[in-house]
mmCIF file of the C-alpha atoms, coordinates in Angstrom:
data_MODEL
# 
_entry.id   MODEL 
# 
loop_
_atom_site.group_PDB 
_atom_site.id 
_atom_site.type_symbol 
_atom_site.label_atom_id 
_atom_site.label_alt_id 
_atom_site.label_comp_id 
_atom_site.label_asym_id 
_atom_site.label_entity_id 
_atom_site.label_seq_id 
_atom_site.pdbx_PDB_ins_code 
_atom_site.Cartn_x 
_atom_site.Cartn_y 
_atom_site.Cartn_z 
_atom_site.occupancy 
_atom_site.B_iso_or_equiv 
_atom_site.pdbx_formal_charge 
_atom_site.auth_seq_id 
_atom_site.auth_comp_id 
_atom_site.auth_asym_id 
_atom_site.auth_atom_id 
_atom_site.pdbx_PDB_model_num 
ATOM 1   C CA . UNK A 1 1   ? -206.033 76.946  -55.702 1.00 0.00 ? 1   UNK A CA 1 
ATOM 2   C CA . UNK A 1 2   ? -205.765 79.558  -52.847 1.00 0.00 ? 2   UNK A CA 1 
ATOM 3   C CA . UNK A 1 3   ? -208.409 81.821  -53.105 1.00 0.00 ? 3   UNK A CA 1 
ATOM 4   C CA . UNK A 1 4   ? -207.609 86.064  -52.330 1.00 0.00 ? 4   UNK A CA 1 
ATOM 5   C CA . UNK A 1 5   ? -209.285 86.050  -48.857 1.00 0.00 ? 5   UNK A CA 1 
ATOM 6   C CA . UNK A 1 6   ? -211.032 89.389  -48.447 1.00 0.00 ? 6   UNK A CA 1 
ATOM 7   C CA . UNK A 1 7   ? -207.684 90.348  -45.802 1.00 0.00 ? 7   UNK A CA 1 
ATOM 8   C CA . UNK A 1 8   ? -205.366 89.994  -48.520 1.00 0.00 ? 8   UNK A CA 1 
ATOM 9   C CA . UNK A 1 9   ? -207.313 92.108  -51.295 1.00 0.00 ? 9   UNK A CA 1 
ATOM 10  C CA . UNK A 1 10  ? -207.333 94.732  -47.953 1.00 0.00 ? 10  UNK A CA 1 
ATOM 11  C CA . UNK A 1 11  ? -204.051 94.176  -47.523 1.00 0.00 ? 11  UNK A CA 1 
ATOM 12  C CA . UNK A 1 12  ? -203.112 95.024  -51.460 1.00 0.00 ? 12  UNK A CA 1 
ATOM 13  C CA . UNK A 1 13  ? -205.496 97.542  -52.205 1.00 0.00 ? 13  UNK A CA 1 
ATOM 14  C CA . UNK A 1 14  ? -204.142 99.759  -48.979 1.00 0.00 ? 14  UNK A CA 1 
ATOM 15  C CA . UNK A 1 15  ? -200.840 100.857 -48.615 1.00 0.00 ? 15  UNK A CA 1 
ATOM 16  C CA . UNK A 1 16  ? -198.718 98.164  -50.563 1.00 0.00 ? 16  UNK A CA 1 
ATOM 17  C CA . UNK A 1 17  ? -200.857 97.999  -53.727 1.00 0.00 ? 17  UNK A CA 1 
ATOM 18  C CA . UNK A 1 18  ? -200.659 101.885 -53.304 1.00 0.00 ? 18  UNK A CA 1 
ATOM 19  C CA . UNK A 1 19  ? -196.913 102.288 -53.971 1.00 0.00 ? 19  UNK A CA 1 
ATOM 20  C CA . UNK A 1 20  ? -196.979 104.127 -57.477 1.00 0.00 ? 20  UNK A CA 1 
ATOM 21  C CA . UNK A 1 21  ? -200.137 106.537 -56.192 1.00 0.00 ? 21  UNK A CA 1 
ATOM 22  C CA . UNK A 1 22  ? -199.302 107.190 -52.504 1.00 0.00 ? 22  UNK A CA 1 
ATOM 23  C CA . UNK A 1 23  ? -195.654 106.010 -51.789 1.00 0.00 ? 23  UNK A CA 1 
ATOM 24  C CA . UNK A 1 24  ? -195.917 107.507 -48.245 1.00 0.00 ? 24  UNK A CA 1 
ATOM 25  C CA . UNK A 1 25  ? -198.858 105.065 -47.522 1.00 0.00 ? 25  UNK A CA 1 
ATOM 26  C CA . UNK A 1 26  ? -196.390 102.142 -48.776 1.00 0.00 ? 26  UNK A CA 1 
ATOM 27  C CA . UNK A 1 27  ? -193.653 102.970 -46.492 1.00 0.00 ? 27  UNK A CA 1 
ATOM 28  C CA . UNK A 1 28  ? -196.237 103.231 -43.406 1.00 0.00 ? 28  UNK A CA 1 
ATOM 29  C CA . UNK A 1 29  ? -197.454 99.883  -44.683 1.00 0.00 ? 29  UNK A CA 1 
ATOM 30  C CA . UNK A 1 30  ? -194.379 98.062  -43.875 1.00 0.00 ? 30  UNK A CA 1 
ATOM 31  C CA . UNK A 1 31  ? -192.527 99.952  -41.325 1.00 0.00 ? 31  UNK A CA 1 
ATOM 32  C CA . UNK A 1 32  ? -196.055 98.415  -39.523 1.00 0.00 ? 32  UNK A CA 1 
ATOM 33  C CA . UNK A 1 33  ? -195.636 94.998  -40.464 1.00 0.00 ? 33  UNK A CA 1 
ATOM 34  C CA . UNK A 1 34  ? -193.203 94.129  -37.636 1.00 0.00 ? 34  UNK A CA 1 
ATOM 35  C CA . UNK A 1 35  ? -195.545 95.892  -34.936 1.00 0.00 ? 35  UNK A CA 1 
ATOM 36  C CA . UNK A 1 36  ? -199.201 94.192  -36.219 1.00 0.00 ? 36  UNK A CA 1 
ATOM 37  C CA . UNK A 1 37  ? -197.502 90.490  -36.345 1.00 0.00 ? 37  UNK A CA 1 
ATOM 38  C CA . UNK A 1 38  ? -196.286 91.328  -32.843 1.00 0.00 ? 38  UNK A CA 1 
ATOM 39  C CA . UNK A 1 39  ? -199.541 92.019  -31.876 1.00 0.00 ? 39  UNK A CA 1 
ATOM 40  C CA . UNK A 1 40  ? -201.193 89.933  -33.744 1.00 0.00 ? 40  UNK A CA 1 
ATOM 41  C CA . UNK A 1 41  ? -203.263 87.862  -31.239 1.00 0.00 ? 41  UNK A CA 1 
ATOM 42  C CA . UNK A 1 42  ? -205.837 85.851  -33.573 1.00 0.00 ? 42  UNK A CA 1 
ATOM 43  C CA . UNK A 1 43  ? -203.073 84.628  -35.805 1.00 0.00 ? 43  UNK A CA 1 
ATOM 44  C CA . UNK A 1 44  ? -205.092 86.420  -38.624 1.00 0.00 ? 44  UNK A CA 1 
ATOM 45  C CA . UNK A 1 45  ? -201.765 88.708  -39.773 1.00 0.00 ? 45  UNK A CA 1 
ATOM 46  C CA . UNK A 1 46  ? -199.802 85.478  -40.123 1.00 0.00 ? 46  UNK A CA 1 
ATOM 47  C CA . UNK A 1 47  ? -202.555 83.679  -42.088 1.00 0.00 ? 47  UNK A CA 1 
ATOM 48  C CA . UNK A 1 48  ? -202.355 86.586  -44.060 1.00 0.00 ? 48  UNK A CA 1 
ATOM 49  C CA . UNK A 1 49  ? -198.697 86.282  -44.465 1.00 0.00 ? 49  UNK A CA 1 
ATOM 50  C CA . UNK A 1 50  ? -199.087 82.449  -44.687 1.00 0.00 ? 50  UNK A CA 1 
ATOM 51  C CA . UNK A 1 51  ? -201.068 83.232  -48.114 1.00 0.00 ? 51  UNK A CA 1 
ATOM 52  C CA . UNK A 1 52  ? -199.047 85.891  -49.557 1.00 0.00 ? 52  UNK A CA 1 
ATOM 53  C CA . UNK A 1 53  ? -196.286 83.309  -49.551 1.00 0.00 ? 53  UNK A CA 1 
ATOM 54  C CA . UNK A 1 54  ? -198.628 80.896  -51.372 1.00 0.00 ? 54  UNK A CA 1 
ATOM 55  C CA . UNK A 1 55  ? -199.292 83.271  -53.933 1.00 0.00 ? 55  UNK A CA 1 
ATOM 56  C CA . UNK A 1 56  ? -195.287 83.783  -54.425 1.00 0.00 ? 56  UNK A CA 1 
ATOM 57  C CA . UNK A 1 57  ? -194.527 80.207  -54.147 1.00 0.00 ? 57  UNK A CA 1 
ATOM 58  C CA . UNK A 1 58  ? -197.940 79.092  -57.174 1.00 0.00 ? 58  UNK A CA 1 
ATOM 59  C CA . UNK A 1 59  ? -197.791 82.314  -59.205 1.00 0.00 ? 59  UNK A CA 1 
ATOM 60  C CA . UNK A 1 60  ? -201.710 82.885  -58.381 1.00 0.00 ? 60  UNK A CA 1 
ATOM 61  C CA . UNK A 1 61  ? -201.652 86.369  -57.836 1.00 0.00 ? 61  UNK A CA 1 
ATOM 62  C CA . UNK A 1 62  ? -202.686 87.366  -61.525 1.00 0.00 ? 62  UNK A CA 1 
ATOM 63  C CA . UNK A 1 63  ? -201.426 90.478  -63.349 1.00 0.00 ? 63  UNK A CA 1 
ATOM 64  C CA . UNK A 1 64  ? -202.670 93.694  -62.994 1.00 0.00 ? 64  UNK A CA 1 
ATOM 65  C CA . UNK A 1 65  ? -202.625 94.489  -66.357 1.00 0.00 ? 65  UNK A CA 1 
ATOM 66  C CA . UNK A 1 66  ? -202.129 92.793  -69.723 1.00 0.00 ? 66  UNK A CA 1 
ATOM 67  C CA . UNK A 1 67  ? -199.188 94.377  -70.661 1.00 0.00 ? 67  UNK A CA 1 
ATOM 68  C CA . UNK A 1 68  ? -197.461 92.805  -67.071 1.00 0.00 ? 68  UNK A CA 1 
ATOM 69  C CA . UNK A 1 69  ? -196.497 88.731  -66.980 1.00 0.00 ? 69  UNK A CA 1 
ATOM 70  C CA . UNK A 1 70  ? -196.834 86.643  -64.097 1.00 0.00 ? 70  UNK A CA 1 
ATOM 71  C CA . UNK A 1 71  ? -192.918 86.791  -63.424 1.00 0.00 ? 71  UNK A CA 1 
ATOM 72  C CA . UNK A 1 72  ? -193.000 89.944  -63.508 1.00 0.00 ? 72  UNK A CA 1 
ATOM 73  C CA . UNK A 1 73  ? -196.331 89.972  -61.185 1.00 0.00 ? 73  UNK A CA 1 
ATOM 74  C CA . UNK A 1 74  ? -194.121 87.124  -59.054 1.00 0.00 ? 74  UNK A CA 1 
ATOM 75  C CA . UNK A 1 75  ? -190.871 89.626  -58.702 1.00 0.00 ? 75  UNK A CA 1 
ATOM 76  C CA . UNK A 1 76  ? -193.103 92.169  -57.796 1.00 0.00 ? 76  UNK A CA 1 
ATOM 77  C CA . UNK A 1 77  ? -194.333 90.599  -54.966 1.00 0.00 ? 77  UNK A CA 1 
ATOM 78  C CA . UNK A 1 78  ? -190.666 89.127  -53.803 1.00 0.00 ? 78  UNK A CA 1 
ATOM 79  C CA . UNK A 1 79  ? -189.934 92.972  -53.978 1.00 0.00 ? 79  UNK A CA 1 
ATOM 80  C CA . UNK A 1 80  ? -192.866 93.299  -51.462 1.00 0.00 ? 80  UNK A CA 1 
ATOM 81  C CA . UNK A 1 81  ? -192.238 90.600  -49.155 1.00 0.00 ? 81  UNK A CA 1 
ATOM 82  C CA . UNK A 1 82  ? -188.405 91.632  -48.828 1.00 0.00 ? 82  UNK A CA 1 
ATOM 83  C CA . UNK A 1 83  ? -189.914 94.880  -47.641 1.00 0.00 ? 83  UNK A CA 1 
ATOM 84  C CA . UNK A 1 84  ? -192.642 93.535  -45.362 1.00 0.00 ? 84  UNK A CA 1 
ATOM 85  C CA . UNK A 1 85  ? -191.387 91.007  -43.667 1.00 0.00 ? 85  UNK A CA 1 
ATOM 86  C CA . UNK A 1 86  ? -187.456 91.036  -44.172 1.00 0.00 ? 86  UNK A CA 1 
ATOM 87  C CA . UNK A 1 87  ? -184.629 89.088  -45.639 1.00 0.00 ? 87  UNK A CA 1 
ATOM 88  C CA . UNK A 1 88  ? -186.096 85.268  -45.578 1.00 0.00 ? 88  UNK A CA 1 
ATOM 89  C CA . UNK A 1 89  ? -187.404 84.554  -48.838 1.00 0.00 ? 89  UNK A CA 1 
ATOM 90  C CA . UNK A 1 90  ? -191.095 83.611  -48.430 1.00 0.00 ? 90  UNK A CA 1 
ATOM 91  C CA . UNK A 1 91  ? -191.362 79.622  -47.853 1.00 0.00 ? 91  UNK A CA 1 
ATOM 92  C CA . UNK A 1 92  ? -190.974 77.773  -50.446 1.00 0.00 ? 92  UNK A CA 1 
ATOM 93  C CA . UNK A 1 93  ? -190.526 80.217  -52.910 1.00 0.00 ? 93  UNK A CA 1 
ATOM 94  C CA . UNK A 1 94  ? -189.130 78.141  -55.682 1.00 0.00 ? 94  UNK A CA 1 
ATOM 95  C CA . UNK A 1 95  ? -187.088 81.241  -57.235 1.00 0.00 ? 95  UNK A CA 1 
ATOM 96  C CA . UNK A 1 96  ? -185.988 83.042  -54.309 1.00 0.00 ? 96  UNK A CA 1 
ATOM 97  C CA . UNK A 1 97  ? -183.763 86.364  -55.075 1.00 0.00 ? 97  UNK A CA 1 
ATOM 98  C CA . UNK A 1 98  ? -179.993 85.708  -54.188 1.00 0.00 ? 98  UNK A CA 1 
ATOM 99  C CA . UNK A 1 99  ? -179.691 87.362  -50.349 1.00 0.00 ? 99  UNK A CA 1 
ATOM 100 C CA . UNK A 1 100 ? -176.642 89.362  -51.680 1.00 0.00 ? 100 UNK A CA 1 
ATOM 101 C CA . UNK A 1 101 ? -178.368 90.786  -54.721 1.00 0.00 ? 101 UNK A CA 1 
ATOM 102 C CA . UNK A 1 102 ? -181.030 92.879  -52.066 1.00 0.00 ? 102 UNK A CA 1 
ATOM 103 C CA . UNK A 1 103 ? -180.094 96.459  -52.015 1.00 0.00 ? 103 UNK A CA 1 
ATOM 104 C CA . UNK A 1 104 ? -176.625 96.045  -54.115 1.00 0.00 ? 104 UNK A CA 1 
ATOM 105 C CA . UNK A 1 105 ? -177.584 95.171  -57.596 1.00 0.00 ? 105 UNK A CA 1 
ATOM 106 C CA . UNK A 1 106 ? -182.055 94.484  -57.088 1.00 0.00 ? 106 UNK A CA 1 
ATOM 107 C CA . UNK A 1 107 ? -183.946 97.625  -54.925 1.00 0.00 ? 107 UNK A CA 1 
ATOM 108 C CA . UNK A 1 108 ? -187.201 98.039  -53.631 1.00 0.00 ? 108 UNK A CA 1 
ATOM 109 C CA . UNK A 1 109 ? -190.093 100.387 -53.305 1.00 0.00 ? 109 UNK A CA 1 
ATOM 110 C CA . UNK A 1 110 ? -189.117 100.564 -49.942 1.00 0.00 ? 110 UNK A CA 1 
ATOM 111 C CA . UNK A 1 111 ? -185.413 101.590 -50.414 1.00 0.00 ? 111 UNK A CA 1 
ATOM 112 C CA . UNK A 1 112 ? -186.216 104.240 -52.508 1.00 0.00 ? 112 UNK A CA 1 
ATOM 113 C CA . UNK A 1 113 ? -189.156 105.932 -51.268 1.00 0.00 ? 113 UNK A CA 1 
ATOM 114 C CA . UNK A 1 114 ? -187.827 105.562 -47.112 1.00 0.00 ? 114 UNK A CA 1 
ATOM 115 C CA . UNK A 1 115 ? -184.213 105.227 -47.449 1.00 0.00 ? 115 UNK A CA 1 
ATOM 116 C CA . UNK A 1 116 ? -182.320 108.255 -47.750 1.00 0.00 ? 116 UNK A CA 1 
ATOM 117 C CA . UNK A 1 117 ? -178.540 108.874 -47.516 1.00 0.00 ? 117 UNK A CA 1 
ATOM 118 C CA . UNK A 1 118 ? -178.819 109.715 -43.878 1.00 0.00 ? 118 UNK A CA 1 
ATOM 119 C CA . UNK A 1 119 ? -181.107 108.564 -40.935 1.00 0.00 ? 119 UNK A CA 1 
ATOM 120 C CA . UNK A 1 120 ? -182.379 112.217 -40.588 1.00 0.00 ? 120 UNK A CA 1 
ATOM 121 C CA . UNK A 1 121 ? -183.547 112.151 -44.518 1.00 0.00 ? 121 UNK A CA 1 
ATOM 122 C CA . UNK A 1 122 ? -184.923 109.114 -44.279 1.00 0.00 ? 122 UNK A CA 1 
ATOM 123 C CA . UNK A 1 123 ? -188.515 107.615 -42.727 1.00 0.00 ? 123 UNK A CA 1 
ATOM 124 C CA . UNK A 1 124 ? -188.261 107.344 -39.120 1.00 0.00 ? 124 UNK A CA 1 
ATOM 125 C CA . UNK A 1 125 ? -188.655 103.517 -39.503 1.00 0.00 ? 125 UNK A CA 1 
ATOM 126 C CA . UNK A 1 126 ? -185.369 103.161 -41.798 1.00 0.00 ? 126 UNK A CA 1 
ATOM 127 C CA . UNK A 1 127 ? -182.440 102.623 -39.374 1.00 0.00 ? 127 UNK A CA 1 
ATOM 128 C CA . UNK A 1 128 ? -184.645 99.996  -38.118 1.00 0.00 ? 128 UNK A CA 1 
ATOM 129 C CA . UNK A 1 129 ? -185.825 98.042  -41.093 1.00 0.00 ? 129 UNK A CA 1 
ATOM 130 C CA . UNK A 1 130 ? -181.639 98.536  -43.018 1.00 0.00 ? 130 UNK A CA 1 
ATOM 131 C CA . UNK A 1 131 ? -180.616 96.370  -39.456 1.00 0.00 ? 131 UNK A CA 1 
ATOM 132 C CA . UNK A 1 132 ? -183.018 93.983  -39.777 1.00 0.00 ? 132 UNK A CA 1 
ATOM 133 C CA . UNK A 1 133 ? -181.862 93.149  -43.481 1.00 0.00 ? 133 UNK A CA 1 
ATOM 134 C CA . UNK A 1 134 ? -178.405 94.108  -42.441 1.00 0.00 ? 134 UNK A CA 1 
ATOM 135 C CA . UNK A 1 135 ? -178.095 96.519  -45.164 1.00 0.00 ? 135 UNK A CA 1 
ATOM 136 C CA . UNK A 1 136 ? -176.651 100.215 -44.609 1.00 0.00 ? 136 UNK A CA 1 
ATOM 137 C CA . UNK A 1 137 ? -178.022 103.663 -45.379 1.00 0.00 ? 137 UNK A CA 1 
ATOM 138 C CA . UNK A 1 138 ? -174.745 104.311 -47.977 1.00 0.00 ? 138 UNK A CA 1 
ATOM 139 C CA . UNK A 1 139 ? -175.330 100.133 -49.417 1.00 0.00 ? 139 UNK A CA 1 
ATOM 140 C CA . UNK A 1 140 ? -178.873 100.930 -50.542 1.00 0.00 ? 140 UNK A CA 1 
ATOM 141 C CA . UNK A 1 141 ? -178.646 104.506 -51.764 1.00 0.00 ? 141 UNK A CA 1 
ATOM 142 C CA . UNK A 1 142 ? -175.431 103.150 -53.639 1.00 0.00 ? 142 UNK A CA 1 
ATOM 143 C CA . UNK A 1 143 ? -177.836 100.900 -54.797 1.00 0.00 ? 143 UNK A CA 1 
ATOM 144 C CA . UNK A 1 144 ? -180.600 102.980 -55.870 1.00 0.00 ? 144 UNK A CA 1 
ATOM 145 C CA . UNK A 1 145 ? -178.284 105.434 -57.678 1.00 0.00 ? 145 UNK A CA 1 
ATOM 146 C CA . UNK A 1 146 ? -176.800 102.353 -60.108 1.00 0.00 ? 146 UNK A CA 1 
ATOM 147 C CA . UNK A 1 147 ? -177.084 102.891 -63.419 1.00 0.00 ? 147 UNK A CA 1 
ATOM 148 C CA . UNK A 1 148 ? -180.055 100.608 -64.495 1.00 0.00 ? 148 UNK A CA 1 
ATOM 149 C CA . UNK A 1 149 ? -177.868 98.308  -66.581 1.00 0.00 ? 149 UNK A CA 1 
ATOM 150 C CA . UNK A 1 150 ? -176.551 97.242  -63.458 1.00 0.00 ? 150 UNK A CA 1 
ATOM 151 C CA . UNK A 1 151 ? -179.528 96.181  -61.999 1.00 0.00 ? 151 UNK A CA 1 
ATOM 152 C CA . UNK A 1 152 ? -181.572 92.973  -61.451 1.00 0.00 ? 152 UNK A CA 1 
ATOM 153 C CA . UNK A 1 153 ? -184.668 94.737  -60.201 1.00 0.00 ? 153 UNK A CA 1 
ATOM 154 C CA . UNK A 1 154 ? -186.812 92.081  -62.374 1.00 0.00 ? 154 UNK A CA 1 
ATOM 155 C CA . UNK A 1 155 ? -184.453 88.695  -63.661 1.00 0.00 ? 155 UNK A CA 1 
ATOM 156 C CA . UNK A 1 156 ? -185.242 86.938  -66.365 1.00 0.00 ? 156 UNK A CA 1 
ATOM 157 C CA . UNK A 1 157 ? -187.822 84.332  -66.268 1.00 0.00 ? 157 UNK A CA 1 
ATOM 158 C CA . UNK A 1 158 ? -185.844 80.938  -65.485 1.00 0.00 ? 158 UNK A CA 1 
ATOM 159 C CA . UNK A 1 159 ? -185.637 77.915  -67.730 1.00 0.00 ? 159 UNK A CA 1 
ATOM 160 C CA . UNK A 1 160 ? -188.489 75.867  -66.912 1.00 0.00 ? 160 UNK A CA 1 
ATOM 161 C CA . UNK A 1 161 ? -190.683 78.510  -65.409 1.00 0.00 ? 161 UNK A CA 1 
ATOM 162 C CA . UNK A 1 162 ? -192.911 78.355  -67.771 1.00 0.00 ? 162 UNK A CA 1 
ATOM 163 C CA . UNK A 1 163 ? -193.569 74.894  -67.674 1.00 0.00 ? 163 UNK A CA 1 
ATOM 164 C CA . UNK A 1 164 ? -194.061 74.833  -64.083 1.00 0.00 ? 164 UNK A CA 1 
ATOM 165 C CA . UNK A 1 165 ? -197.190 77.806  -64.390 1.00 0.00 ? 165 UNK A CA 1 
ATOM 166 C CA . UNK A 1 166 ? -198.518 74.803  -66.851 1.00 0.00 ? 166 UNK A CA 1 
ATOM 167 C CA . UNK A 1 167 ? -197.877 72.110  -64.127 1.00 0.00 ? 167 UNK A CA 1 
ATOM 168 C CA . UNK A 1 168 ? -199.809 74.892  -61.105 1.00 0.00 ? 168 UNK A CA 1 
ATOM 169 C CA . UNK A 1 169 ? -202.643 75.268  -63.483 1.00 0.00 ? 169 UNK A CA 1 
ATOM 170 C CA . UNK A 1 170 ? -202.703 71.316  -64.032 1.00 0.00 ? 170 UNK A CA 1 
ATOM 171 C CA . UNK A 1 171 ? -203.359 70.723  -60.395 1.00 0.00 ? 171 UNK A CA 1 
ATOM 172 C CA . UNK A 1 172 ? -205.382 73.673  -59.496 1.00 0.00 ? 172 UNK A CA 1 
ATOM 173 C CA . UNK A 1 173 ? -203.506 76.163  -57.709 1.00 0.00 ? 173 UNK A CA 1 
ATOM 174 C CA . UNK A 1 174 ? -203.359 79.031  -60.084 1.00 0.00 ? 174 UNK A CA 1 
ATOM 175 C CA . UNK A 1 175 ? -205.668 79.820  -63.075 1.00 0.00 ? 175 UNK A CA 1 
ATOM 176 C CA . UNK A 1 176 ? -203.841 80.146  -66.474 1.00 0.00 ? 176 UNK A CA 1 
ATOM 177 C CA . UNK A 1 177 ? -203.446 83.870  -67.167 1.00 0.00 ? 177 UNK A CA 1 
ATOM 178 C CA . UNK A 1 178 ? -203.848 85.796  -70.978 1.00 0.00 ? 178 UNK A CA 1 
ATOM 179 C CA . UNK A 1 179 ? -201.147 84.816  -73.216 1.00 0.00 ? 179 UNK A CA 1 
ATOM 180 C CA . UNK A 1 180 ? -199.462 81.819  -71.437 1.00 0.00 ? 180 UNK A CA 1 
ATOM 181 C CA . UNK A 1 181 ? -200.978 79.187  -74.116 1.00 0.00 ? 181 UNK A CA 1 
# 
């Protein structure tokens, strides 16, 4: 099992564990993400993003909370990645979101708390982070104004899913959370 390394617990408690206290912190927190990989000249920013994808692809990042499950801990953190480091699910995720459900029918914290419906509304990052994802200012607020019905912002667990967190705990790369037995 992957351990939280002391970066990543930094890395969550900041700005992108932060989002329903201090959205503005979030949005800082990944328009940055593209800048501190570029610079990152120890490799220690893509070890960190080397284990958040671990924790996607074994379910090990537990739930905050009882009332939350681990899918909906693992969509959280799909939400997060999209966000932080773009469009390419993380590697081997084994449910990855479908690349035409992001900002149509499933939205981030990013997309609403930095995406406006115009550049000048929006955080100065925006313009840059919609072309990376090849998304538009009018796709995403479209998006974010859809009646929740219409949404996939968390999917159902998947057949089998529940198995598999049975089959990570089996061979050590996640401990079994509260009510999974």
């Amino acid at each position: 099992m992957i351990a939280m390394s002391q970066t990543f617990k930094a890395f969550f408690s900041g700005g992108f564990g932060q989002v329903d206290y201090e959205p503005d912190l979030y949005v800082e927190a990944v328009e940055e993400v593209l800048k501190t990989l570029a610079d990152d000249e120890t490799g220690g920013y893509q070890v960190l993003r080397d284990e958040f994808a671990a924790h996607i692809r074994e379910s090990s990042f537990p739930p905050s909370s009882s009332l939350d499950s681990q899918w909906t801990t693992d969509e959280w953190l799909r939400d997060v990645w999209y966000d932080a480091f773009g469009p390419e699910p993380p590697p081997g995720d084994p449910y990855p979101v479908p690349t035409e459900h992001w900002g149509h029918l499933r939205q981030t914290d990013y997309m609403i708390y930095a995406v406006k419906d115009t550049p000048e509304h929006s955080s100065p990052g925006a313009a840059a982070w919609l072309e990376r994802r090849g998304l538009t200012f009018g796709e995403v607020r479209a998006g974010v104004l859809r009646p929740a019905a219409e949404c996939i912002n968390v999917r159902p667990a998947p057949e089998g899913w529940f198995e598999r967190l049975h089959d990570l705990v089996e061979r050590g790369l996640r401990e079994e959370q509260p009510g999974e037995r």
